[in-house]
PDB file of C-alpha atoms in Angstrom:
ATOM      1  CA  UNK A   1      -1.707  22.761  10.717  1.00 47.00           C
ATOM      2  CA  UNK A   2      -3.399  24.867  13.415  1.00 40.00           C
ATOM      3  CA  UNK A   3      -0.038  26.128  14.695  1.00 45.00           C
ATOM      4  CA  UNK A   4       1.079  27.040  11.181  1.00 44.00           C
ATOM      5  CA  UNK A   5      -2.219  28.838  10.525  1.00 38.00           C
ATOM      6  CA  UNK A   6      -1.979  30.769  13.825  1.00 40.00           C
ATOM      7  CA  UNK A   7       1.594  31.796  13.024  1.00 41.00           C
ATOM      8  CA  UNK A   8       0.493  33.039   9.612  1.00 38.00           C
ATOM      9  CA  UNK A   9      -2.254  35.129  11.211  1.00 36.00           C
ATOM     10  CA  UNK A  10       0.194  36.671  13.690  1.00 39.00           C
ATOM     11  CA  UNK A  11       2.699  37.567  10.968  1.00 38.00           C
ATOM     12  CA  UNK A  12      -0.070  39.020   8.807  1.00 36.00           C
ATOM     13  CA  UNK A  13      -1.359  41.115  11.717  1.00 39.00           C
ATOM     14  CA  UNK A  14       2.127  42.477  12.405  1.00 39.00           C
ATOM     15  CA  UNK A  15       2.608  43.372   8.748  1.00 37.00           C
ATOM     16  CA  UNK A  16      -0.767  45.134   8.624  1.00 35.00           C
ATOM     17  CA  UNK A  17       0.073  47.045  11.816  1.00 40.00           C
ATOM     18  CA  UNK A  18       3.455  48.131  10.476  1.00 39.00           C
ATOM     19  CA  UNK A  19       1.942  49.180   7.150  1.00 36.00           C
ATOM     20  CA  UNK A  20      -0.878  51.061   8.876  1.00 38.00           C
ATOM     21  CA  UNK A  21       1.539  52.950  11.133  1.00 40.00           C
ATOM     22  CA  UNK A  22       3.613  53.906   8.102  1.00 42.00           C
ATOM     23  CA  UNK A  23       0.549  55.100   6.226  1.00 43.00           C
ATOM     24  CA  UNK A  24      -0.662  57.254   9.110  1.00 58.00           C
ATOM     25  CA  UNK A  25       2.168  59.788   8.864  1.00 76.00           C
ATOM     26  CA  UNK A  26       0.501  63.166   8.667  1.00 87.00           C
ATOM     27  CA  UNK A  27       2.056  66.063   6.769  1.00 92.00           C
ATOM     28  CA  UNK A  28       5.477  64.424   6.892  1.00 94.00           C
ATOM     29  CA  UNK A  29       8.217  67.061   6.818  1.00 95.00           C
ATOM     30  CA  UNK A  30      11.552  66.866   5.059  1.00 95.00           C
ATOM     31  CA  UNK A  31      14.221  68.545   7.155  1.00 97.00           C
ATOM     32  CA  UNK A  32      16.732  70.537   5.138  1.00 98.00           C
ATOM     33  CA  UNK A  33      19.554  72.988   5.771  1.00 98.00           C
ATOM     34  CA  UNK A  34      18.722  76.045   7.863  1.00 98.00           C
ATOM     35  CA  UNK A  35      17.609  79.115   5.958  1.00 97.00           C
ATOM     36  CA  UNK A  36      17.733  82.857   6.534  1.00 96.00           C
ATOM     37  CA  UNK A  37      15.158  84.141   8.999  1.00 96.00           C
ATOM     38  CA  UNK A  38      12.349  86.125   7.392  1.00 86.00           C
ATOM     39  CA  UNK A  39      11.923  89.799   8.285  1.00 89.00           C
ATOM     40  CA  UNK A  40       8.472  91.360   8.562  1.00 92.00           C
ATOM     41  CA  UNK A  41       7.437  94.487   6.644  1.00 91.00           C
ATOM     42  CA  UNK A  42       7.413  97.660   8.716  1.00 92.00           C
ATOM     43  CA  UNK A  43       3.590  97.798   8.721  1.00 94.00           C
ATOM     44  CA  UNK A  44       3.282  94.364  10.372  1.00 96.00           C
ATOM     45  CA  UNK A  45       1.774  94.199  13.858  1.00 97.00           C
ATOM     46  CA  UNK A  46       3.714  92.529  16.660  1.00 97.00           C
ATOM     47  CA  UNK A  47       2.136  89.950  18.968  1.00 98.00           C
ATOM     48  CA  UNK A  48       3.605  88.462  22.128  1.00 98.00           C
ATOM     49  CA  UNK A  49       2.980  84.765  22.757  1.00 98.00           C
ATOM     50  CA  UNK A  50       0.723  84.006  25.720  1.00 98.00           C
ATOM     51  CA  UNK A  51       2.693  81.019  27.014  1.00 98.00           C
ATOM     52  CA  UNK A  52      -0.007  80.007  29.502  1.00 98.00           C
ATOM     53  CA  UNK A  53      -2.497  79.590  26.632  1.00 98.00           C
ATOM     54  CA  UNK A  54      -0.109  77.966  24.148  1.00 98.00           C
ATOM     55  CA  UNK A  55       1.194  74.418  23.866  1.00 97.00           C
ATOM     56  CA  UNK A  56       2.814  71.771  21.713  1.00 98.00           C
ATOM     57  CA  UNK A  57       1.248  68.312  21.591  1.00 98.00           C
ATOM     58  CA  UNK A  58       3.398  65.341  20.599  1.00 98.00           C
ATOM     59  CA  UNK A  59       2.918  61.633  19.932  1.00 98.00           C
ATOM     60  CA  UNK A  60       5.646  59.008  19.662  1.00 98.00           C
ATOM     61  CA  UNK A  61       5.060  55.389  18.718  1.00 97.00           C
ATOM     62  CA  UNK A  62       6.557  51.914  18.560  1.00 93.00           C
ATOM     63  CA  UNK A  63       5.364  48.547  17.310  1.00 90.00           C
ATOM     64  CA  UNK A  64       3.432  47.791  20.491  1.00 89.00           C
ATOM     65  CA  UNK A  65       1.815  51.174  21.115  1.00 95.00           C
ATOM     66  CA  UNK A  66       2.342  54.889  21.472  1.00 97.00           C
ATOM     67  CA  UNK A  67       2.737  57.667  24.034  1.00 98.00           C
ATOM     68  CA  UNK A  68       1.566  61.261  23.913  1.00 98.00           C
ATOM     69  CA  UNK A  69       2.223  64.440  25.815  1.00 98.00           C
ATOM     70  CA  UNK A  70       2.836  68.165  25.762  1.00 98.00           C
ATOM     71  CA  UNK A  71       5.570  70.784  25.766  1.00 98.00           C
ATOM     72  CA  UNK A  72       5.297  74.375  26.976  1.00 98.00           C
ATOM     73  CA  UNK A  73       6.621  77.527  25.365  1.00 98.00           C
ATOM     74  CA  UNK A  74       8.959  79.828  27.271  1.00 98.00           C
ATOM     75  CA  UNK A  75       8.415  82.947  25.143  1.00 98.00           C
ATOM     76  CA  UNK A  76       7.831  84.131  21.608  1.00 98.00           C
ATOM     77  CA  UNK A  77       6.797  86.950  19.289  1.00 98.00           C
ATOM     78  CA  UNK A  78       5.132  87.079  15.889  1.00 97.00           C
ATOM     79  CA  UNK A  79       4.682  89.827  13.338  1.00 97.00           C
ATOM     80  CA  UNK A  80       1.523  89.594  11.263  1.00 95.00           C
ATOM     81  CA  UNK A  81      -0.029  91.596   8.445  1.00 92.00           C
ATOM     82  CA  UNK A  82      -3.745  91.311   7.712  1.00 90.00           C
ATOM     83  CA  UNK A  83      -3.936  88.171   9.821  1.00 88.00           C
ATOM     84  CA  UNK A  84      -1.034  86.394   8.103  1.00 91.00           C
ATOM     85  CA  UNK A  85       2.211  85.658   9.934  1.00 94.00           C
ATOM     86  CA  UNK A  86       5.108  87.454   8.299  1.00 94.00           C
ATOM     87  CA  UNK A  87       7.883  86.562  10.746  1.00 97.00           C
ATOM     88  CA  UNK A  88       8.433  85.452  14.296  1.00 97.00           C
ATOM     89  CA  UNK A  89       9.941  82.901  16.626  1.00 98.00           C
ATOM     90  CA  UNK A  90       9.236  81.025  19.821  1.00 98.00           C
ATOM     91  CA  UNK A  91      11.292  79.230  22.446  1.00 98.00           C
ATOM     92  CA  UNK A  92      10.351  75.733  23.585  1.00 98.00           C
ATOM     93  CA  UNK A  93      10.894  74.830  27.232  1.00 98.00           C
ATOM     94  CA  UNK A  94      12.336  71.317  26.874  1.00 98.00           C
ATOM     95  CA  UNK A  95      12.334  70.846  30.650  1.00 98.00           C
ATOM     96  CA  UNK A  96       8.522  70.909  30.478  1.00 98.00           C
ATOM     97  CA  UNK A  97       8.252  67.524  28.706  1.00 98.00           C
ATOM     98  CA  UNK A  98       4.998  66.053  29.988  1.00 98.00           C
ATOM     99  CA  UNK A  99       3.572  62.570  29.324  1.00 98.00           C
ATOM    100  CA  UNK A 100      -0.230  62.656  29.357  1.00 98.00           C
ATOM    101  CA  UNK A 101      -1.185  59.030  28.695  1.00 98.00           C
ATOM    102  CA  UNK A 102       0.500  57.539  31.771  1.00 98.00           C
ATOM    103  CA  UNK A 103       0.234  57.975  35.516  1.00 98.00           C
ATOM    104  CA  UNK A 104       2.330  57.313  38.602  1.00 98.00           C
ATOM    105  CA  UNK A 105       5.761  55.701  38.299  1.00 98.00           C
ATOM    106  CA  UNK A 106       5.288  54.892  34.596  1.00 98.00           C
ATOM    107  CA  UNK A 107       4.721  58.580  33.846  1.00 98.00           C
ATOM    108  CA  UNK A 108       7.670  59.677  35.990  1.00 98.00           C
ATOM    109  CA  UNK A 109       9.996  57.069  34.463  1.00 98.00           C
ATOM    110  CA  UNK A 110       9.182  57.963  30.843  1.00 98.00           C
ATOM    111  CA  UNK A 111       9.440  61.706  31.458  1.00 98.00           C
ATOM    112  CA  UNK A 112      12.791  61.168  33.163  1.00 98.00           C
ATOM    113  CA  UNK A 113      14.031  59.051  30.258  1.00 98.00           C
ATOM    114  CA  UNK A 114      12.954  61.615  27.660  1.00 98.00           C
ATOM    115  CA  UNK A 115      14.676  64.361  29.664  1.00 98.00           C
ATOM    116  CA  UNK A 116      17.821  62.285  30.212  1.00 98.00           C
ATOM    117  CA  UNK A 117      17.724  62.604  33.983  1.00 97.00           C
ATOM    118  CA  UNK A 118      19.272  59.219  34.813  1.00 95.00           C
ATOM    119  CA  UNK A 119      23.021  58.750  34.546  1.00 96.00           C
ATOM    120  CA  UNK A 120      23.894  56.974  31.328  1.00 96.00           C
ATOM    121  CA  UNK A 121      20.670  57.967  29.560  1.00 97.00           C
ATOM    122  CA  UNK A 122      21.392  61.672  29.106  1.00 97.00           C
ATOM    123  CA  UNK A 123      21.646  61.543  25.321  1.00 96.00           C
ATOM    124  CA  UNK A 124      19.050  58.849  24.662  1.00 97.00           C
ATOM    125  CA  UNK A 125      16.529  61.550  23.813  1.00 98.00           C
ATOM    126  CA  UNK A 126      16.677  65.291  24.594  1.00 98.00           C
ATOM    127  CA  UNK A 127      19.256  65.802  27.396  1.00 98.00           C
ATOM    128  CA  UNK A 128      17.407  68.797  28.789  1.00 98.00           C
ATOM    129  CA  UNK A 129      20.137  69.587  31.325  1.00 98.00           C
ATOM    130  CA  UNK A 130      22.482  70.370  28.433  1.00 98.00           C
ATOM    131  CA  UNK A 131      19.854  71.581  25.952  1.00 98.00           C
ATOM    132  CA  UNK A 132      17.028  73.152  28.007  1.00 98.00           C
ATOM    133  CA  UNK A 133      15.578  75.162  25.134  1.00 98.00           C
ATOM    134  CA  UNK A 134      14.424  74.518  21.603  1.00 98.00           C
ATOM    135  CA  UNK A 135      13.773  77.294  19.087  1.00 98.00           C
ATOM    136  CA  UNK A 136      11.574  77.791  16.040  1.00 98.00           C
ATOM    137  CA  UNK A 137      12.174  80.762  13.693  1.00 98.00           C
ATOM    138  CA  UNK A 138       9.974  81.629  10.724  1.00 98.00           C
ATOM    139  CA  UNK A 139      11.842  81.738   7.404  1.00 98.00           C
ATOM    140  CA  UNK A 140       8.949  81.954   4.963  1.00 96.00           C
ATOM    141  CA  UNK A 141       5.288  81.432   4.093  1.00 95.00           C
ATOM    142  CA  UNK A 142       4.052  79.431   1.119  1.00 95.00           C
ATOM    143  CA  UNK A 143       0.812  78.153  -0.376  1.00 94.00           C
ATOM    144  CA  UNK A 144       0.430  74.498  -1.374  1.00 92.00           C
ATOM    145  CA  UNK A 145      -2.735  72.729  -2.468  1.00 90.00           C
ATOM    146  CA  UNK A 146      -4.923  75.429  -0.966  1.00 93.00           C
ATOM    147  CA  UNK A 147      -3.133  75.423   2.402  1.00 95.00           C
ATOM    148  CA  UNK A 148      -0.809  77.926   4.018  1.00 96.00           C
ATOM    149  CA  UNK A 149       2.536  76.476   5.081  1.00 97.00           C
ATOM    150  CA  UNK A 150       4.850  78.057   7.614  1.00 97.00           C
ATOM    151  CA  UNK A 151       8.503  77.408   6.885  1.00 98.00           C
ATOM    152  CA  UNK A 152      11.089  77.762   9.606  1.00 98.00           C
ATOM    153  CA  UNK A 153      14.251  76.653  11.347  1.00 98.00           C
ATOM    154  CA  UNK A 154      13.684  74.217  14.205  1.00 98.00           C
ATOM    155  CA  UNK A 155      16.598  73.926  16.616  1.00 98.00           C
ATOM    156  CA  UNK A 156      16.812  70.963  18.991  1.00 98.00           C
ATOM    157  CA  UNK A 157      19.984  69.810  20.770  1.00 98.00           C
ATOM    158  CA  UNK A 158      21.833  72.676  19.033  1.00 98.00           C
ATOM    159  CA  UNK A 159      20.983  71.209  15.601  1.00 98.00           C
ATOM    160  CA  UNK A 160      19.119  73.591  13.286  1.00 98.00           C
ATOM    161  CA  UNK A 161      17.015  72.240  10.411  1.00 98.00           C
ATOM    162  CA  UNK A 162      14.416  73.861   8.166  1.00 98.00           C
ATOM    163  CA  UNK A 163      10.943  72.338   8.026  1.00 98.00           C
ATOM    164  CA  UNK A 164       7.459  73.380   6.885  1.00 98.00           C
ATOM    165  CA  UNK A 165       3.958  72.531   8.073  1.00 98.00           C
ATOM    166  CA  UNK A 166       0.373  73.605   7.339  1.00 98.00           C
ATOM    167  CA  UNK A 167      -1.107  76.163   9.720  1.00 97.00           C
ATOM    168  CA  UNK A 168      -3.970  78.605  10.012  1.00 96.00           C
ATOM    169  CA  UNK A 169      -3.898  81.989  11.700  1.00 96.00           C
ATOM    170  CA  UNK A 170      -6.691  84.298  12.718  1.00 95.00           C
ATOM    171  CA  UNK A 171      -6.964  87.647  14.454  1.00 95.00           C
ATOM    172  CA  UNK A 172      -9.847  88.772  16.634  1.00 95.00           C
ATOM    173  CA  UNK A 173      -9.388  92.161  18.228  1.00 95.00           C
ATOM    174  CA  UNK A 174      -5.956  92.205  19.845  1.00 97.00           C
ATOM    175  CA  UNK A 175      -5.556  88.421  19.899  1.00 98.00           C
ATOM    176  CA  UNK A 176      -3.927  86.263  17.238  1.00 98.00           C
ATOM    177  CA  UNK A 177      -4.207  82.476  17.207  1.00 97.00           C
ATOM    178  CA  UNK A 178      -2.009  80.104  15.242  1.00 98.00           C
ATOM    179  CA  UNK A 179      -2.913  76.429  14.941  1.00 98.00           C
ATOM    180  CA  UNK A 180      -1.043  73.859  12.922  1.00 98.00           C
ATOM    181  CA  UNK A 181      -2.363  70.658  11.503  1.00 98.00           C
ATOM    182  CA  UNK A 182      -0.733  67.534  12.874  1.00 98.00           C
ATOM    183  CA  UNK A 183       2.635  67.166  11.160  1.00 98.00           C
ATOM    184  CA  UNK A 184       5.470  64.667  11.429  1.00 98.00           C
ATOM    185  CA  UNK A 185       9.180  65.188  12.004  1.00 98.00           C
ATOM    186  CA  UNK A 186      11.952  62.601  11.920  1.00 98.00           C
ATOM    187  CA  UNK A 187      13.671  62.779  15.317  1.00 98.00           C
ATOM    188  CA  UNK A 188      16.977  61.445  13.970  1.00 98.00           C
ATOM    189  CA  UNK A 189      17.421  64.666  11.976  1.00 98.00           C
ATOM    190  CA  UNK A 190      18.134  66.249  15.384  1.00 98.00           C
ATOM    191  CA  UNK A 191      20.300  63.368  16.643  1.00 98.00           C
ATOM    192  CA  UNK A 192      17.575  61.825  18.806  1.00 98.00           C
ATOM    193  CA  UNK A 193      18.664  58.324  17.883  1.00 98.00           C
ATOM    194  CA  UNK A 194      17.732  56.058  20.792  1.00 97.00           C
ATOM    195  CA  UNK A 195      16.207  52.735  19.629  1.00 97.00           C
ATOM    196  CA  UNK A 196      15.988  53.947  16.019  1.00 98.00           C
ATOM    197  CA  UNK A 197      16.080  51.056  13.576  1.00 94.00           C
ATOM    198  CA  UNK A 198      17.334  53.407  10.860  1.00 96.00           C
ATOM    199  CA  UNK A 199      20.418  54.096  13.008  1.00 96.00           C
ATOM    200  CA  UNK A 200      20.844  50.745  14.780  1.00 95.00           C
ATOM    201  CA  UNK A 201      20.290  47.662  12.661  1.00 86.00           C
ATOM    202  CA  UNK A 202      20.037  44.956  15.328  1.00 88.00           C
ATOM    203  CA  UNK A 203      16.980  46.007  17.337  1.00 93.00           C
ATOM    204  CA  UNK A 204      14.537  43.395  16.075  1.00 91.00           C
ATOM    205  CA  UNK A 205      11.079  44.519  17.204  1.00 91.00           C
ATOM    206  CA  UNK A 206      12.493  46.596  20.091  1.00 91.00           C
ATOM    207  CA  UNK A 207      12.589  49.812  18.083  1.00 96.00           C
ATOM    208  CA  UNK A 208      10.904  53.177  18.514  1.00 97.00           C
ATOM    209  CA  UNK A 209       9.618  54.845  15.359  1.00 97.00           C
ATOM    210  CA  UNK A 210      11.678  57.757  14.079  1.00 98.00           C
ATOM    211  CA  UNK A 211       8.578  59.832  13.382  1.00 97.00           C
ATOM    212  CA  UNK A 212       7.100  62.137  16.019  1.00 98.00           C
ATOM    213  CA  UNK A 213       3.706  63.734  15.433  1.00 98.00           C
ATOM    214  CA  UNK A 214       3.458  67.386  16.434  1.00 98.00           C
ATOM    215  CA  UNK A 215       0.587  69.848  16.766  1.00 98.00           C
ATOM    216  CA  UNK A 216       1.227  73.457  17.790  1.00 98.00           C
ATOM    217  CA  UNK A 217      -1.423  75.770  19.257  1.00 98.00           C
ATOM    218  CA  UNK A 218      -0.418  79.360  19.980  1.00 98.00           C
ATOM    219  CA  UNK A 219      -2.261  82.360  21.333  1.00 98.00           C
ATOM    220  CA  UNK A 220      -0.574  85.765  21.140  1.00 98.00           C
ATOM    221  CA  UNK A 221      -1.578  89.237  22.259  1.00 98.00           C
ATOM    222  CA  UNK A 222      -0.961  92.477  20.417  1.00 97.00           C
ATOM    223  CA  UNK A 223       1.969  94.300  21.960  1.00 95.00           C
TER     224      UNK A 223
END
């Protein structure tokens, strides 16, 4: 009886954990076909991204835990009118994948796996030797439920998909800042399929969730 009761508790805990993880998706995006890049009006002001003061934070998870880290930007420009982004793009340096919740060999091993540095693992995740850059290009701005959404084409591993996410922008003097809320993308939309239970059906509990949480913080200076 005790063994049966303990087993029931374990199963219940796993179900609650799985349900909780599913319910925690924030601003889940739906990737769609790439769209035409938006052009700014002639009166828009151009800003150059300050890559040293900008970053992308990411979090990936599995049944037993999660890992988090950062990505750096290589370059970028935005055109804004009255503090609102009208158009723009930025380049993501995929070789800068950084794991922030681990140290030592564990950190080195996970970063190497995400980058595809070891022979035979190149395409498990991002294969940065073949695809060293990612790109985001603004295709539109919309308002939903009192929030401003930036719509744009995200290119990873040479696959371009359109997504949208809530963001706020502000301008003080010659400096523009753009900060997104945490939003979620499905990595398999860009063929990052390693250990995905939606792609491989025989993983048991050895899967990695398809969803990656992203938060973008950008500082840009008037050109």
